[in-house]
Coordinates of C-alpha atoms in Angstrom, one line a residue:
M1 CA 20.5 110.0 152.0
N2 CA 20.8 113.5 153.6
N3 CA 23.9 115.8 153.7
K4 CA 24.8 114.6 157.2
Q5 CA 25.4 111.1 156.0
I6 CA 27.3 112.2 152.9
V7 CA 30.0 114.2 154.7
P8 CA 31.3 111.3 157.0
A9 CA 31.4 108.9 154.0
F10 CA 33.4 111.4 151.9
A11 CA 35.8 112.0 154.8
Q12 CA 36.3 108.2 155.2
M13 CA 37.0 107.8 151.5
Q14 CA 39.6 110.6 151.7
K15 CA 41.3 108.8 154.6
W16 CA 41.5 105.6 152.8
M17 CA 43.0 107.3 149.7
L18 CA 45.7 109.0 151.9
L19 CA 46.6 105.7 153.5
C20 CA 46.9 104.0 150.2
L21 CA 49.1 106.8 148.8
L22 CA 51.3 106.5 152.0
F23 CA 51.7 102.8 151.6
F24 CA 52.6 103.2 147.9
C25 CA 55.3 105.8 148.7
I26 CA 56.8 103.7 151.5
G27 CA 56.9 100.7 149.1
C28 CA 58.7 102.8 146.4
N29 CA 61.3 104.0 148.9
R30 CA 62.0 100.6 150.2
R31 CA 62.5 99.2 146.8
D32 CA 65.1 101.9 146.0
L33 CA 67.0 101.1 149.1
T34 CA 66.9 97.3 148.6
Y35 CA 68.0 97.1 145.0
Y36 CA 71.3 99.0 144.8
E37 CA 73.5 97.2 142.3
T38 CA 76.8 99.1 142.6
A39 CA 79.3 100.4 145.2
E40 CA 81.1 103.7 144.8
I41 CA 84.9 103.3 145.0
T42 CA 87.4 106.2 145.1
L43 CA 90.6 105.9 143.2
T44 CA 93.7 108.0 144.2
V45 CA 97.0 107.9 142.3
D46 CA 100.6 108.8 143.4
W47 CA 102.7 109.4 140.3
S48 CA 105.9 110.2 142.1
Q49 CA 107.6 107.0 141.0
S50 CA 106.4 106.9 137.4
G51 CA 109.1 109.1 135.8
L52 CA 106.4 111.2 134.2
N53 CA 106.2 115.0 134.0
G54 CA 103.2 115.7 136.2
M55 CA 102.2 118.9 134.6
D56 CA 102.4 117.6 131.0
E57 CA 100.7 114.3 131.7
A58 CA 97.9 115.7 133.9
A59 CA 96.3 117.1 130.8
H60 CA 96.1 113.7 129.2
G61 CA 94.4 112.0 132.3
A62 CA 94.7 108.3 133.0
T63 CA 92.9 105.0 132.4
A64 CA 91.8 102.4 134.9
I65 CA 90.6 98.9 133.8
F66 CA 88.7 96.6 136.1
Y67 CA 88.9 92.9 135.0
P68 CA 86.3 90.7 136.6
I69 CA 88.1 87.5 137.5
D70 CA 85.0 85.5 136.4
G71 CA 85.9 86.5 132.9
G72 CA 83.2 89.2 132.4
K73 CA 83.6 92.3 130.3
P74 CA 86.2 94.7 131.6
K75 CA 85.0 98.1 132.9
I76 CA 87.1 100.9 131.5
V77 CA 87.3 104.2 133.5
L78 CA 88.7 107.3 131.8
M79 CA 90.1 109.6 134.5
G80 CA 89.9 113.2 133.6
N81 CA 91.6 114.0 136.9
Y82 CA 94.6 111.7 136.6
S83 CA 95.2 111.8 140.4
Q84 CA 91.7 111.0 141.7
E85 CA 88.4 109.6 140.4
T86 CA 85.3 107.7 141.5
V87 CA 83.8 104.6 139.9
R88 CA 80.8 102.5 140.6
L89 CA 81.3 98.8 140.5
Q90 CA 78.9 95.8 140.6
Q91 CA 79.4 93.0 143.1
G92 CA 82.4 90.8 142.2
V93 CA 86.1 90.4 142.4
Y94 CA 88.4 92.5 140.1
N95 CA 92.0 92.7 139.0
V96 CA 92.9 96.3 138.1
I97 CA 95.4 98.0 135.7
L98 CA 96.0 101.7 135.7
F99 CA 98.1 103.6 133.3
N100 CA 98.8 107.2 132.1
R101 CA 96.7 108.6 129.3
S102 CA 94.3 106.4 127.4
F103 CA 94.4 103.7 124.6
T104 CA 94.3 106.4 121.9
D105 CA 96.4 109.2 123.4
F106 CA 99.8 107.9 122.3
S107 CA 101.4 108.7 118.9
N108 CA 103.9 105.8 119.0
I109 CA 102.3 103.3 121.3
A110 CA 99.4 100.9 120.6
F111 CA 97.7 98.2 122.7
R112 CA 96.6 94.7 122.2
G113 CA 95.1 91.9 124.4
N114 CA 92.9 94.5 125.9
D115 CA 90.3 92.0 127.1
G116 CA 92.6 90.2 129.6
Y117 CA 94.4 91.4 132.7
E118 CA 97.5 89.3 131.9
T119 CA 97.4 89.9 128.2
L120 CA 97.2 93.7 128.0
E121 CA 100.3 94.6 126.1
A122 CA 101.7 98.0 124.9
Y123 CA 103.8 97.8 121.7
N124 CA 105.7 100.1 119.3
K125 CA 103.3 100.9 116.5
N126 CA 105.6 102.8 114.2
I127 CA 107.6 99.9 112.9
E128 CA 108.8 99.3 109.3
T129 CA 110.5 96.3 107.8
Q130 CA 113.6 96.8 105.7
I131 CA 115.3 94.1 103.7
D132 CA 119.0 93.9 104.6
R133 CA 120.7 91.3 102.3
N134 CA 119.2 88.0 103.4
T135 CA 117.3 89.2 106.5
D136 CA 114.3 91.4 107.1
T137 CA 115.1 94.0 109.8
R138 CA 112.1 95.4 111.8
I139 CA 113.0 99.0 112.7
I140 CA 111.2 101.3 115.2
I141 CA 111.1 104.7 113.5
G142 CA 109.4 106.5 116.4
S143 CA 110.4 105.7 120.0
P144 CA 107.5 105.1 122.5
E145 CA 106.3 107.9 124.7
K146 CA 106.8 107.5 128.5
L147 CA 104.4 104.9 129.9
A148 CA 103.8 104.0 133.6
A149 CA 101.3 101.6 135.1
A150 CA 100.1 100.2 138.5
T151 CA 98.2 97.0 139.2
L152 CA 96.0 95.5 141.9
T153 CA 94.6 92.0 142.2
G154 CA 91.7 90.5 144.0
F155 CA 89.7 93.6 144.9
A156 CA 86.3 92.4 146.1
V157 CA 83.1 94.3 146.0
T158 CA 80.7 92.5 148.4
E159 CA 77.0 92.7 148.8
D160 CA 77.2 94.8 152.0
M161 CA 79.2 97.4 150.1
L162 CA 76.5 98.1 147.6
G163 CA 74.6 101.5 147.7
N164 CA 77.2 103.3 149.8
Y165 CA 76.5 106.6 148.1
T166 CA 73.9 109.2 148.9
Q167 CA 72.8 109.9 145.2
T168 CA 70.4 107.4 143.8
T169 CA 70.6 108.5 140.2
Y170 CA 73.5 107.9 137.7
G171 CA 76.5 110.0 137.9
K172 CA 79.0 111.0 140.6
A173 CA 77.7 111.2 144.1
A174 CA 78.2 114.6 145.8
H175 CA 79.3 112.8 149.0
S176 CA 79.9 109.1 149.8
A177 CA 78.2 107.8 152.9
T178 CA 81.3 105.9 153.7
A179 CA 84.0 108.6 153.0
G180 CA 87.2 107.6 154.7
N181 CA 86.4 103.9 154.8
E182 CA 89.4 102.0 153.3
R183 CA 87.1 99.3 151.9
Y184 CA 85.8 101.8 149.4
A185 CA 89.1 103.3 148.4
L186 CA 92.0 102.1 146.1
H187 CA 95.4 103.7 146.0
F188 CA 97.8 103.2 143.1
V189 CA 101.6 104.1 142.8
P190 CA 102.4 103.6 139.0
Q191 CA 105.9 102.4 138.1
K192 CA 107.8 102.9 134.8
R193 CA 106.9 100.7 131.9
S194 CA 109.3 102.5 129.6
H195 CA 112.9 103.6 130.2
E196 CA 115.0 106.5 129.0
V197 CA 118.1 105.8 127.0
I198 CA 120.9 108.2 126.4
A199 CA 123.2 107.2 123.5
V200 CA 126.7 108.8 123.5
I201 CA 128.7 108.2 120.3
R202 CA 132.3 109.1 120.2
V203 CA 133.4 110.3 116.7
E204 CA 136.8 111.0 115.3
G205 CA 136.3 113.6 112.5
L206 CA 133.1 115.0 113.9
N207 CA 133.8 118.2 112.1
N208 CA 132.9 116.4 108.8
I209 CA 129.4 115.3 109.8
R210 CA 126.3 117.3 108.8
S211 CA 123.7 115.0 110.2
A212 CA 123.5 111.4 111.4
I213 CA 121.2 108.6 112.5
C214 CA 121.9 105.3 114.3
R215 CA 120.2 102.0 114.6
L216 CA 120.6 99.9 117.7
D217 CA 119.4 96.2 117.8
G218 CA 118.2 94.1 120.8
I219 CA 115.4 96.4 121.8
S220 CA 112.1 95.0 123.2
E221 CA 109.2 95.4 120.9
S222 CA 106.5 95.4 123.7
I223 CA 105.7 95.1 127.4
F224 CA 102.9 93.6 129.4
L225 CA 101.4 96.2 131.7
A226 CA 100.3 93.8 134.5
T227 CA 103.8 92.2 135.0
G228 CA 106.2 94.7 133.6
K229 CA 107.8 91.9 131.6
T230 CA 108.9 92.5 128.0
S231 CA 108.0 90.2 125.1
G232 CA 110.4 87.9 123.6
Q233 CA 110.4 89.8 120.3
S234 CA 113.3 92.2 119.8
I235 CA 113.6 94.8 117.1
T236 CA 115.9 97.6 116.0
Q237 CA 115.6 101.2 117.2
E238 CA 116.4 104.1 114.9
F239 CA 117.3 107.5 116.4
P240 CA 118.8 110.7 115.2
L241 CA 122.0 112.0 116.8
S242 CA 122.3 115.6 117.8
H243 CA 124.2 118.1 120.0
P244 CA 127.8 117.8 118.8
V245 CA 130.3 118.4 121.7
F246 CA 133.9 118.7 120.7
D247 CA 136.7 117.6 122.9
E248 CA 138.6 120.3 124.7
N249 CA 141.3 121.8 122.5
S250 CA 140.1 119.7 119.5
P251 CA 138.1 121.3 116.6
F252 CA 137.8 117.8 115.0
N253 CA 136.8 115.1 117.5
G254 CA 134.0 114.8 120.0
T255 CA 130.6 113.2 120.7
L256 CA 127.1 113.1 119.4
T257 CA 124.1 112.1 121.6
A258 CA 120.5 111.1 121.4
T259 CA 117.8 110.6 124.0
F260 CA 114.9 108.2 123.4
N261 CA 112.6 105.7 125.3
V262 CA 112.4 101.9 125.1
F263 CA 110.2 99.3 126.7
G264 CA 113.4 97.2 127.5
I265 CA 116.8 96.2 126.4
D266 CA 118.7 93.0 127.0
F267 CA 121.9 93.7 129.0
S268 CA 123.1 90.1 128.7
E269 CA 123.6 90.1 125.0
N270 CA 125.9 92.0 122.6
H271 CA 124.3 94.8 120.7
R272 CA 125.2 96.1 117.2
L273 CA 125.1 99.8 116.3
H274 CA 124.7 101.0 112.7
L275 CA 125.7 104.6 111.9
E276 CA 124.7 106.5 108.8
A277 CA 126.1 110.0 108.5
K278 CA 125.6 112.6 105.8
L279 CA 128.9 114.6 105.5
V280 CA 129.3 118.4 105.1
D281 CA 130.1 118.2 101.4
G282 CA 126.4 117.5 100.9
K283 CA 126.9 114.3 98.9
T284 CA 129.0 111.8 100.8
V285 CA 127.2 109.3 103.1
F286 CA 129.4 107.5 105.6
T287 CA 128.1 104.2 107.1
G288 CA 129.5 101.9 109.7
D289 CA 128.5 98.9 111.8
Y290 CA 130.0 98.4 115.3
D291 CA 129.9 95.6 117.8
N292 CA 131.9 97.5 120.5
V293 CA 128.7 98.8 122.0
K294 CA 128.5 99.3 125.8
V295 CA 125.1 99.3 127.4
T296 CA 124.9 100.2 131.2
E297 CA 122.4 101.4 133.7
K298 CA 123.0 104.4 136.0
D299 CA 121.0 105.3 139.1
N300 CA 120.9 108.9 140.0
G301 CA 120.7 108.0 143.7
K302 CA 117.0 108.7 143.8
G303 CA 115.8 105.5 142.2
V304 CA 115.7 107.0 138.7
I305 CA 117.6 104.6 136.4
T306 CA 118.9 105.7 132.9
I307 CA 120.2 103.4 130.3
Y308 CA 123.4 104.5 128.6
V309 CA 124.6 103.3 125.2
E310 CA 128.3 104.1 124.4
A311 CA 130.1 103.4 121.1
T312 CA 133.1 104.6 119.2
T313 CA 133.0 105.0 115.4
D314 CA 135.7 104.7 112.7
K315 CA 137.4 107.9 111.6
I316 CA 135.1 110.0 109.4
P317 CA 136.8 110.8 106.1
E318 CA 137.8 114.4 105.4
V319 CA 135.7 116.2 102.8
K320 CA 135.4 119.7 101.6
P321 CA 132.4 121.6 103.0
E322 CA 129.7 122.3 100.6
G323 CA 130.1 125.9 99.4
G324 CA 133.8 125.9 99.9
S325 CA 133.9 127.5 103.4
G326 CA 136.9 125.4 104.2
S327 CA 136.1 125.2 107.9
G328 CA 134.7 121.6 108.0
F329 CA 132.0 121.5 110.7
D330 CA 130.2 124.8 111.2
V331 CA 130.3 125.9 114.9
D332 CA 126.8 127.1 114.6
V333 CA 124.9 124.0 115.8
D334 CA 121.4 125.4 116.1
G335 CA 120.1 122.6 113.8
W336 CA 121.5 119.9 116.1
G337 CA 118.8 120.0 118.7
D338 CA 118.8 120.8 122.4
E339 CA 121.6 120.1 124.8
V340 CA 121.5 116.7 126.5
D341 CA 123.0 115.8 129.9
T342 CA 125.6 113.2 128.9
D343 CA 127.4 112.4 132.1
I344 CA 128.9 109.0 131.6
P345 CA 128.8 106.4 134.4
I346 CA 132.4 105.8 135.7
E347 CA 133.2 102.3 136.8

């Protein structure tokens, strides 16, 4: 075989090799386009109705949980940006719960029933049991932080939604091929799942009190995030009183206040308040139990509802202040906490 015969054969072999390589590359690209398994969904959140302090809560982020209605394993999305995030979902139908922070970011709240949309429950985790005569009293010793949640049911990811992103590797896509399409966007407006309580306790003989705590019964132990309904279990909330305010022209009588959060409180039942006060002599402890507790709701006109608890105690006994200052209650109230807005709703 001479050189003239070798050159065409070699050229023909190169041609076939290039054609094979081309078909191989086309086959690979087609496989990538055909076997997308997820759709990219954009989550946006409007926290304006949540009762949360946006600047404080933003640092904690948020959590979205996608529950497949077929009973599959929930997909948990931790949102570093608590107002917007993207998530990739497989084909299916989902119920969704979104709440502020994460399962482990609360000091006084824990969660149970995490595997089910309807069973996910937030509860007070700082509870102790005290034996009071013939009953065991369960007492919350740390009120829950503020909690808000939003829900969505029946969100469907269909086959034609898969592969809507431009990036084929794992991670966030730089740009969605369907940006602006409402099929690929979910918007949430979280609502309160905890409520602020302001307790106002009227005291005759306030000048004789050094420090005081109260316990209020009929408080809901937990709340279901999907429905906003509280559990049937009620417990007692313990809270410290602060900020003494004396009546005008009176150095003896006035009010003490407290602000704390609850998951719920039953307005239909009578509530009992227990007061325990350490007096200024440093040794006397005054206690009292009261059934004349008034629990009301007040709307500030902007849809923000605050629960008010009002009660009046018995007269606090006169004692001689420790150290013999002779002035009863010290007007320096730096140790009593910050001032609380205690406007009482007028009927």
